């Protein structure tokens, strides 16, 4: 982005930019990891993002100047090669050209000063260069078939449906039927799988095995885990072929039941490489898969997946109180109805959120609950931070990349199709809250009149979307003049139920 400006009087400033930018980029991944728990680092990243936008604005101004001079017939470089613009601007002595050059040089020097400040701040914040792997991999805790909850709320109907699918003759076209459970993170897929695995209705299956798969689909590790779970012996073999032969011997002719928990890989070949030992089991063999991805479910499942939804408000409150008041004599709250409403709104029907929040508050005095309930749920725990969006690759159009991102979010259950229409989608409140936290003041979303004053305080906002009201008036948008950095204005269609 900077290389084509390296000509004329700006050359020295551009070299400074590149030098400081290299220093900033070296610590950027460390900053990305720390921003979740360090407000100063998040502010530093916001300032860096503002700077990147302003640099892009300067490039746009050069491009616009080039286009304007072409339209006016002034001698200048082709607009298709913006790198030739700078010498033209600096050698053309028309009054407008001189004014433009002066303004641009002034802006470039201001950018240099901001680059310097941001570079110095990285040392104050103790941001470090990550040597080796680009990112420390967050290890997901392994699951087991043992129940970690003495009582599970709101899953009786889901359990019944899964048991029906496992016992149905329509579950498989061959001998092995694969039943997928799909849902967003924290909704309780593993808990439901445990309920099913330990239910007396499945005691006729033998052998049974439980394996936590996780993000890395390692066929050798998974196969060894299944074998060890069945034989209760450690497997020393290191070749996939040997392990699969041993597992095939254990499963052949038997009506087995296996749970593959937390499957992420959407690569069909991974599943093809894993399943050969399962193919000679007795009729009625079943595999239960839990995953966030509808793509995984579609490629592994032999029946339509079971979508696991959030639990009811009442069940959410029961789960929360169980963890918040366990081992406490007095479980009465002075303002219980207010607390209940806040807990339900914060957890949004996610059992993991209710359990985590209850566990955190059980050690707190009631006077401290208000602050905790007003905090963001992801600030209350050392939880997973995943990068969903990757840089554009190749020559793909932004619209195509955006469509792919949308489909990825949809397949991973972060978005779900609405029951109100084929082209409508819904997002869980916690996902929406996290998205708004990530974008910070970059985006404004105007949904109702009560939000006007608060939203327009974000004077550095770059993107503005709004849902129209039937009686919108021009006064609603009067504060827009405060948004000096706005790039996008996106009116959304009026939604009527």
Coordinates of C-alpha atoms in Angstrom, one line a residue:
X1 CA 0.0 0.0 0.0
X2 CA 2.9 2.3 0.7
X3 CA 5.4 1.4 -2.0
X4 CA 3.7 3.3 -4.9
X5 CA 4.1 6.6 -2.9
X6 CA 7.9 6.3 -2.7
X7 CA 8.7 9.2 -5.0
X8 CA 9.2 12.9 -4.8
X9 CA 9.2 14.8 -1.5
X10 CA 7.2 12.1 0.4
X11 CA 9.9 9.4 -0.1
X12 CA 11.6 10.1 3.3
X13 CA 8.3 10.0 5.2
X14 CA 7.2 6.8 3.5
X15 CA 10.5 5.1 4.5
X16 CA 9.8 6.2 8.1
X17 CA 6.3 4.6 7.8
X18 CA 7.6 1.3 6.6
X19 CA 10.3 1.1 9.3
X20 CA 7.8 1.8 12.1
X21 CA 5.1 -0.4 10.5
X22 CA 7.5 -3.4 10.6
X23 CA 8.0 -2.8 14.4
X24 CA 4.2 -2.6 14.9
X25 CA 3.5 -5.7 12.8
X26 CA 6.0 -7.7 14.9
X27 CA 3.9 -7.3 18.0
X28 CA 0.5 -7.3 16.4
X29 CA -0.4 -10.9 17.2
X30 CA 0.6 -10.4 20.9
X31 CA -1.7 -7.4 21.0
X32 CA -4.6 -9.3 19.4
X33 CA -4.4 -11.9 22.1
X34 CA -4.1 -9.4 25.0
X35 CA -6.9 -7.1 23.9
X36 CA -9.6 -9.3 25.4
X37 CA -8.4 -8.7 28.9
X38 CA -6.4 -5.4 28.6
X39 CA -8.4 -2.3 27.8
X40 CA -5.2 -0.2 27.1
X41 CA -4.1 -2.7 24.4
X42 CA -7.6 -2.7 22.9
X43 CA -7.4 1.2 22.8
X44 CA -3.9 0.9 21.1
X45 CA -5.4 -1.4 18.5
X46 CA -8.2 1.0 17.9
X47 CA -5.8 3.9 17.4
X48 CA -3.8 1.7 15.0
X49 CA -7.0 0.9 13.0
X50 CA -7.9 4.6 12.9
X51 CA -4.4 5.3 11.5
X52 CA -4.8 2.6 8.9
X53 CA -8.1 4.1 7.7
X54 CA -6.5 7.5 7.5
X55 CA -3.6 6.3 5.5
X56 CA -6.1 4.7 3.1
X57 CA -8.0 8.0 3.0
X58 CA -4.8 9.8 1.9
X59 CA -4.4 7.3 -0.9
X60 CA -8.0 7.9 -2.0
X61 CA -7.3 11.6 -2.1
X62 CA -4.3 11.0 -4.4
X63 CA -6.4 8.8 -6.7
X64 CA -9.2 11.4 -6.8
X65 CA -6.7 14.2 -7.6
X66 CA -5.4 12.0 -10.4
X67 CA -8.9 11.5 -11.8
X68 CA -9.8 15.2 -11.6
X69 CA -6.6 16.2 -13.4
X70 CA -7.3 13.7 -16.1
X71 CA -10.9 15.1 -16.6
X72 CA -9.5 18.6 -16.7
X73 CA -6.9 17.7 -19.3
X74 CA -3.9 18.5 -17.2
X75 CA -0.7 16.6 -18.0
X76 CA -0.3 13.8 -15.4
X77 CA 0.2 10.1 -15.0
X78 CA -2.4 7.5 -15.9
X79 CA -4.9 6.9 -13.1
X80 CA -4.3 3.2 -13.6
X81 CA -0.8 3.7 -12.3
X82 CA -1.2 5.8 -9.2
X83 CA 2.5 5.5 -8.4
X84 CA 3.2 8.0 -11.2
X85 CA 0.9 10.6 -9.6
X86 CA 3.3 11.9 -6.9
X87 CA 6.0 13.4 -9.2
X88 CA 3.2 15.1 -11.2
X89 CA 1.7 16.6 -8.1
X90 CA 5.0 17.8 -6.9
X91 CA 6.2 19.4 -10.2
X92 CA 2.9 20.9 -11.4
X93 CA 2.8 24.5 -10.2
X94 CA -0.8 25.4 -10.8
X95 CA -2.3 27.1 -7.7
X96 CA -4.6 24.1 -7.0
X97 CA -1.7 21.7 -7.4
X98 CA 0.5 23.7 -5.0
X99 CA -2.4 23.7 -2.5
X100 CA -3.0 20.0 -2.9
X101 CA 0.7 19.2 -2.5
X102 CA 1.0 21.3 0.6
X103 CA -2.1 19.7 2.2
X104 CA -0.9 16.2 1.4
X105 CA 2.6 16.8 2.8
X106 CA 1.0 18.2 5.9
X107 CA -1.2 15.2 6.3
X108 CA 1.6 12.8 5.6
X109 CA 3.8 14.4 8.4
X110 CA 0.8 14.1 10.8
X111 CA 0.6 10.4 9.9
X112 CA 4.3 10.0 10.6
X113 CA 3.8 11.6 14.1
X114 CA 1.0 9.2 14.9
X115 CA 3.0 6.3 13.7
X116 CA 5.8 7.3 16.0
X117 CA 3.4 7.6 19.0
X118 CA 1.9 4.2 18.3
X119 CA 5.3 2.6 18.0
X120 CA 6.4 4.1 21.3
X121 CA 3.2 3.0 23.0
X122 CA 3.9 -0.7 22.1
X123 CA 6.9 -0.6 24.4
X124 CA 4.9 1.0 27.3
X125 CA 2.3 -1.8 26.9
X126 CA 5.0 -4.4 27.0
X127 CA 3.9 -5.9 23.7
X128 CA 6.3 -8.5 22.5
X129 CA 7.2 -10.2 19.3
X130 CA 6.0 -13.8 19.1
X131 CA 8.8 -16.1 17.9
X132 CA 8.0 -19.5 16.5
X133 CA 4.4 -20.5 15.8
X134 CA 2.3 -17.5 14.8
X135 CA -0.1 -18.1 17.7
X136 CA -0.3 -20.1 20.9
X137 CA -3.0 -22.6 20.3
X138 CA -5.7 -22.6 22.9
X139 CA -6.2 -26.2 24.0
X140 CA -9.8 -27.1 24.4
X141 CA -10.5 -29.2 27.5
X142 CA -11.1 -32.9 26.7
X143 CA -14.6 -34.3 27.4
X144 CA -15.5 -37.6 28.8
X145 CA -18.6 -39.8 29.0
X146 CA -19.0 -39.3 32.7
X147 CA -21.7 -36.8 33.7
X148 CA -20.4 -33.6 35.2
X149 CA -23.9 -32.4 36.1
X150 CA -26.1 -34.4 38.5
X151 CA -29.1 -32.8 37.0
X152 CA -29.6 -31.5 33.4
X153 CA -32.3 -28.9 32.7
X154 CA -34.4 -28.6 29.6
X155 CA -33.1 -31.5 27.6
X156 CA -35.6 -34.3 28.1
X157 CA -37.3 -33.8 24.7
X158 CA -33.9 -33.6 22.9
X159 CA -32.7 -36.8 24.6
X160 CA -35.9 -38.6 23.5
X161 CA -35.5 -37.5 19.9
X162 CA -31.8 -38.7 19.8
X163 CA -32.7 -42.0 21.3
X164 CA -35.4 -42.5 18.7
X165 CA -32.9 -41.7 15.9
X166 CA -30.4 -44.2 17.3
X167 CA -33.0 -47.0 17.5
X168 CA -34.6 -46.3 14.2
X169 CA -34.0 -48.6 11.2
X170 CA -33.9 -45.5 8.9
X171 CA -30.8 -44.2 10.5
X172 CA -28.4 -45.9 8.1
X173 CA -28.4 -47.0 4.5
X174 CA -25.8 -49.6 5.4
X175 CA -24.8 -51.1 8.7
X176 CA -23.5 -48.0 10.5
X177 CA -25.8 -45.1 11.2
X178 CA -24.3 -41.7 12.0
X179 CA -26.5 -39.3 13.9
X180 CA -25.2 -35.7 14.2
X181 CA -26.1 -33.1 16.9
X182 CA -25.5 -29.6 15.7
X183 CA -25.5 -26.4 17.8
X184 CA -23.5 -23.3 18.7
X185 CA -20.7 -23.4 21.3
X186 CA -22.0 -23.7 24.8
X187 CA -25.5 -24.8 24.0
X188 CA -24.9 -28.2 25.5
X189 CA -24.1 -30.7 22.7
X190 CA -21.6 -32.7 24.8
X191 CA -24.0 -32.7 27.8
X192 CA -26.8 -34.1 25.7
X193 CA -24.4 -36.7 24.2
X194 CA -23.5 -37.8 27.7
X195 CA -27.1 -38.2 28.7
X196 CA -27.7 -40.4 25.7
X197 CA -24.4 -42.4 26.1
X198 CA -25.3 -43.3 29.7
X199 CA -29.0 -44.0 29.2
X200 CA -30.2 -47.5 30.0
X201 CA -31.9 -47.7 26.6
X202 CA -28.5 -48.1 24.9
X203 CA -27.2 -50.9 27.2
X204 CA -27.7 -53.4 24.4
X205 CA -24.9 -51.8 22.4
X206 CA -21.5 -53.4 23.0
X207 CA -18.8 -52.3 22.9
X208 CA -19.2 -48.5 23.6
X209 CA -16.6 -45.8 23.2
X210 CA -16.3 -42.1 23.7
X211 CA -13.7 -39.9 21.9
X212 CA -13.1 -36.2 22.1
X213 CA -12.0 -35.2 18.5
X214 CA -11.4 -31.4 18.7
X215 CA -10.2 -29.0 16.0
X216 CA -7.3 -31.2 14.8
X217 CA -8.7 -34.3 13.1
X218 CA -5.9 -36.8 13.6
X219 CA -7.1 -40.2 12.3
X220 CA -4.4 -42.1 14.1
X221 CA -5.0 -40.4 17.5
X222 CA -8.8 -40.9 17.2
X223 CA -8.6 -44.5 16.1
X224 CA -6.2 -45.3 19.0
X225 CA -8.5 -43.5 21.5
X226 CA -11.4 -45.6 20.3
X227 CA -9.3 -48.8 20.6
X228 CA -8.0 -47.9 24.1
X229 CA -11.6 -47.0 25.2
X230 CA -12.8 -50.5 24.2
X231 CA -9.9 -52.6 25.3
X232 CA -8.9 -50.5 28.4
X233 CA -5.3 -51.0 27.3
X234 CA -2.7 -48.5 26.2
X235 CA -1.9 -48.8 22.5
X236 CA 1.8 -48.7 21.6
X237 CA 1.3 -49.0 17.8
X238 CA 2.3 -45.9 15.7
X239 CA 1.0 -46.8 12.3
X240 CA -2.6 -46.1 11.3
X241 CA -2.9 -49.3 9.3
X242 CA -1.9 -51.4 12.4
X243 CA -4.2 -49.5 14.7
X244 CA -7.2 -49.8 12.3
X245 CA -6.6 -53.5 11.9
X246 CA -6.7 -53.9 15.6
X247 CA -9.8 -51.8 16.0
X248 CA -11.5 -53.6 13.1
X249 CA -10.9 -56.9 14.9
X250 CA -12.6 -55.5 18.1
X251 CA -15.7 -54.2 16.2
X252 CA -16.3 -56.8 13.5
X253 CA -19.7 -58.5 13.9
X254 CA -20.6 -56.4 17.0
X255 CA -23.3 -53.9 17.6
X256 CA -21.1 -51.0 18.8
X257 CA -21.9 -47.4 19.8
X258 CA -19.3 -44.7 19.5
X259 CA -19.5 -41.0 20.3
X260 CA -17.3 -38.6 18.3
X261 CA -17.5 -35.4 20.4
X262 CA -16.6 -31.9 19.1
X263 CA -15.8 -32.6 15.4
X264 CA -14.5 -29.6 13.5
X265 CA -13.0 -30.8 10.3
X266 CA -15.1 -30.3 7.2
X267 CA -12.8 -32.3 5.0
X268 CA -14.7 -35.3 3.7
X269 CA -11.4 -37.2 3.3
X270 CA -10.7 -37.1 7.0
X271 CA -14.0 -39.0 7.6
X272 CA -13.2 -41.4 4.8
X273 CA -9.8 -42.1 6.4
X274 CA -11.3 -42.8 9.8
X275 CA -14.3 -45.0 9.0
X276 CA -12.9 -48.3 7.5
X277 CA -12.8 -50.2 10.9
X278 CA -16.5 -49.4 11.4
X279 CA -17.8 -51.0 8.2
X280 CA -18.1 -54.7 9.3
X281 CA -20.0 -54.2 12.5
X282 CA -23.3 -55.9 13.1
X283 CA -26.5 -54.3 11.8
X284 CA -27.7 -51.4 13.9
X285 CA -24.3 -50.0 14.9
X286 CA -24.5 -46.3 15.6
X287 CA -22.1 -43.3 15.8
X288 CA -23.2 -40.1 17.5
X289 CA -21.4 -37.0 16.4
X290 CA -21.5 -33.5 18.0
X291 CA -20.4 -30.5 16.0
X292 CA -20.9 -26.8 15.5
X293 CA -20.8 -27.2 11.7
X294 CA -23.7 -28.1 9.5
X295 CA -21.2 -29.0 6.9
X296 CA -19.6 -31.6 9.1
X297 CA -23.1 -33.0 9.9
X298 CA -24.0 -33.2 6.2
X299 CA -20.8 -35.1 5.3
X300 CA -20.7 -37.5 8.2
X301 CA -24.4 -38.0 9.0
X302 CA -26.7 -40.7 7.5
X303 CA -29.8 -38.8 8.7
X304 CA -30.7 -35.2 9.0
X305 CA -28.9 -33.6 12.0
X306 CA -30.6 -32.7 15.2
X307 CA -30.4 -29.0 15.8
X308 CA -29.9 -28.2 19.5
X309 CA -31.5 -24.9 20.6
X310 CA -31.1 -22.8 23.7
X311 CA -32.9 -23.8 26.9
X312 CA -35.9 -21.9 28.2
X313 CA -35.6 -18.9 30.5
X314 CA -36.9 -21.0 33.5
X315 CA -34.4 -23.8 32.9
X316 CA -31.6 -21.2 32.4
X317 CA -32.5 -19.7 35.8
X318 CA -32.6 -23.1 37.5
X319 CA -29.2 -24.0 36.2
X320 CA -27.8 -20.7 37.2
X321 CA -29.2 -20.9 40.8
X322 CA -27.9 -24.4 41.2
X323 CA -24.3 -23.2 40.6
X324 CA -24.7 -19.8 42.3
X325 CA -26.3 -21.1 45.5
X326 CA -24.8 -24.6 45.8
X327 CA -23.6 -25.2 49.4
X328 CA -25.1 -21.9 50.6
X329 CA -27.7 -21.9 53.3
X330 CA -29.4 -18.7 52.2
X331 CA -30.3 -18.6 48.5
X332 CA -32.8 -15.8 48.8
X333 CA -32.0 -12.5 47.0
X334 CA -33.3 -9.1 48.0
X335 CA -33.9 -8.1 44.4
X336 CA -34.4 -11.6 42.9
X337 CA -36.6 -10.6 40.0
X338 CA -34.2 -8.0 38.8
X339 CA -31.3 -10.3 39.1
X340 CA -33.2 -13.1 37.3
X341 CA -34.0 -10.8 34.4
X342 CA -30.3 -9.8 34.1
X343 CA -29.1 -13.3 34.3
X344 CA -31.5 -14.6 31.6
X345 CA -30.6 -11.7 29.3
X346 CA -26.9 -12.2 29.7
X347 CA -26.9 -16.0 29.3
X348 CA -29.4 -16.0 26.4
X349 CA -30.4 -19.6 27.0
X350 CA -26.8 -21.0 26.8
X351 CA -26.2 -23.6 29.5
X352 CA -22.4 -23.0 29.5
X353 CA -23.0 -19.3 30.1
X354 CA -25.5 -19.9 33.0
X355 CA -23.2 -22.4 34.6
X356 CA -20.1 -20.2 34.3
X357 CA -21.9 -17.1 35.5
X358 CA -23.4 -19.0 38.5
X359 CA -20.0 -20.4 39.4
X360 CA -18.4 -17.0 39.3
X361 CA -21.1 -15.3 41.4
X362 CA -21.3 -18.1 44.1
X363 CA -18.0 -16.8 45.5
X364 CA -19.1 -13.2 45.5
X365 CA -21.1 -11.2 48.0
X366 CA -24.5 -10.1 46.8
X367 CA -23.3 -6.5 46.6
X368 CA -20.8 -7.4 44.0
X369 CA -23.3 -9.2 41.7
X370 CA -24.4 -5.9 40.0
X371 CA -20.9 -5.2 38.7
X372 CA -20.4 -8.8 37.5
X373 CA -23.8 -8.8 35.8
X374 CA -23.0 -5.6 34.0
X375 CA -19.7 -7.0 32.6
X376 CA -19.3 -8.7 29.3
X377 CA -19.6 -12.5 29.6
X378 CA -16.3 -13.1 27.8
X379 CA -14.5 -10.8 30.3
X380 CA -15.5 -13.1 33.1
X381 CA -13.5 -16.1 32.1
X382 CA -10.3 -17.1 30.4
X383 CA -12.1 -18.4 27.4
X384 CA -11.4 -19.2 23.8
X385 CA -10.6 -16.4 21.3
X386 CA -11.0 -17.5 17.7
X387 CA -10.2 -15.6 14.5
X388 CA -13.1 -16.0 12.2
X389 CA -12.1 -13.6 9.4
X390 CA -9.0 -14.2 7.3
X391 CA -7.4 -11.9 4.7
X392 CA -8.6 -11.8 1.2
X393 CA -6.8 -14.4 -1.0
X394 CA -5.9 -14.1 -4.6
X395 CA -8.2 -12.2 -6.9
X396 CA -11.5 -13.0 -5.4
X397 CA -14.1 -10.3 -5.3
X398 CA -15.0 -8.8 -1.9
X399 CA -18.6 -9.8 -2.4
X400 CA -17.6 -13.5 -2.9
X401 CA -15.3 -13.4 0.2
X402 CA -18.1 -11.8 2.2
X403 CA -20.6 -14.5 1.0
X404 CA -18.1 -17.2 2.1
X405 CA -17.7 -15.7 5.5
X406 CA -21.5 -15.5 5.9
X407 CA -21.8 -19.2 4.9
X408 CA -19.0 -20.1 7.4
X409 CA -20.8 -18.3 10.2
X410 CA -24.0 -20.0 9.2
X411 CA -22.5 -23.5 9.0
X412 CA -20.9 -23.1 12.5
X413 CA -24.2 -22.1 14.0
X414 CA -23.1 -18.6 14.8
X415 CA -26.0 -17.5 12.5
X416 CA -29.2 -19.5 12.1
X417 CA -31.9 -19.3 9.5
X418 CA -35.0 -17.6 10.9
X419 CA -38.4 -19.3 10.9
X420 CA -39.9 -16.1 9.6
X421 CA -38.4 -16.3 6.1
X422 CA -35.9 -18.0 3.8
X423 CA -33.8 -14.8 3.4
X424 CA -33.8 -13.9 7.1
X425 CA -31.3 -15.0 9.7
X426 CA -30.9 -14.7 13.5
X427 CA -27.9 -14.3 15.7
X428 CA -27.6 -15.2 19.3
X429 CA -27.5 -12.2 21.7
X430 CA -24.0 -13.3 23.1
X431 CA -22.6 -13.5 19.5
X432 CA -24.1 -10.1 18.8
X433 CA -22.7 -8.6 21.9
X434 CA -19.2 -10.0 21.2
X435 CA -19.4 -8.7 17.6
X436 CA -20.2 -5.2 18.8
X437 CA -17.4 -5.3 21.3
X438 CA -14.9 -6.3 18.7
X439 CA -15.8 -3.5 16.2
X440 CA -15.9 -1.0 19.1
X441 CA -16.5 2.5 17.7
X442 CA -15.9 1.5 14.1
X443 CA -19.5 0.7 13.4
X444 CA -22.8 2.4 14.2
X445 CA -26.0 0.4 14.2
X446 CA -29.1 2.5 14.6
X447 CA -32.2 0.5 15.4
X448 CA -34.6 2.8 17.3
X449 CA -34.9 6.4 18.2
X450 CA -33.8 5.9 21.8
X451 CA -30.3 4.9 20.5
X452 CA -29.7 8.0 18.5
X453 CA -27.8 10.1 21.1
X454 CA -25.6 7.2 22.3
X455 CA -24.7 6.0 18.9
X456 CA -23.7 9.3 17.5
X457 CA -21.1 9.8 20.2
X458 CA -18.9 7.5 18.1
X459 CA -17.4 10.3 16.0
X460 CA -14.6 8.1 14.6
X461 CA -17.2 5.6 13.2
X462 CA -16.5 4.4 9.7
X463 CA -19.6 2.4 8.9
X464 CA -23.2 3.3 9.6
X465 CA -26.3 1.0 9.1
X466 CA -29.8 1.6 10.3
X467 CA -33.2 0.0 10.3
X468 CA -35.8 2.5 9.1
X469 CA -38.9 3.4 11.1
X470 CA -42.2 3.9 9.4
X471 CA -42.3 7.5 10.5
X472 CA -38.6 8.5 10.0
X473 CA -37.9 12.2 9.6
X474 CA -34.9 14.2 8.6
X475 CA -34.2 15.2 12.2
X476 CA -33.3 11.6 13.0
X477 CA -30.1 12.0 10.9
X478 CA -29.1 15.5 11.9
X479 CA -26.3 14.2 14.1
X480 CA -24.7 12.5 11.1
X481 CA -22.7 15.7 10.4
X482 CA -20.6 14.8 13.5
X483 CA -19.3 11.6 11.7
X484 CA -16.4 13.1 9.9
X485 CA -14.8 9.7 9.0
X486 CA -17.9 7.9 7.7
X487 CA -17.3 5.5 4.7
X488 CA -20.4 3.4 4.5
X489 CA -24.1 4.2 4.8
X490 CA -26.3 1.1 4.7
X491 CA -30.1 1.4 5.1
X492 CA -31.6 -2.0 5.8
X493 CA -35.1 -3.0 4.8
X494 CA -37.9 -2.4 7.2
X495 CA -38.8 -5.7 8.9
X496 CA -42.5 -6.5 9.7
X497 CA -43.6 -9.6 11.4

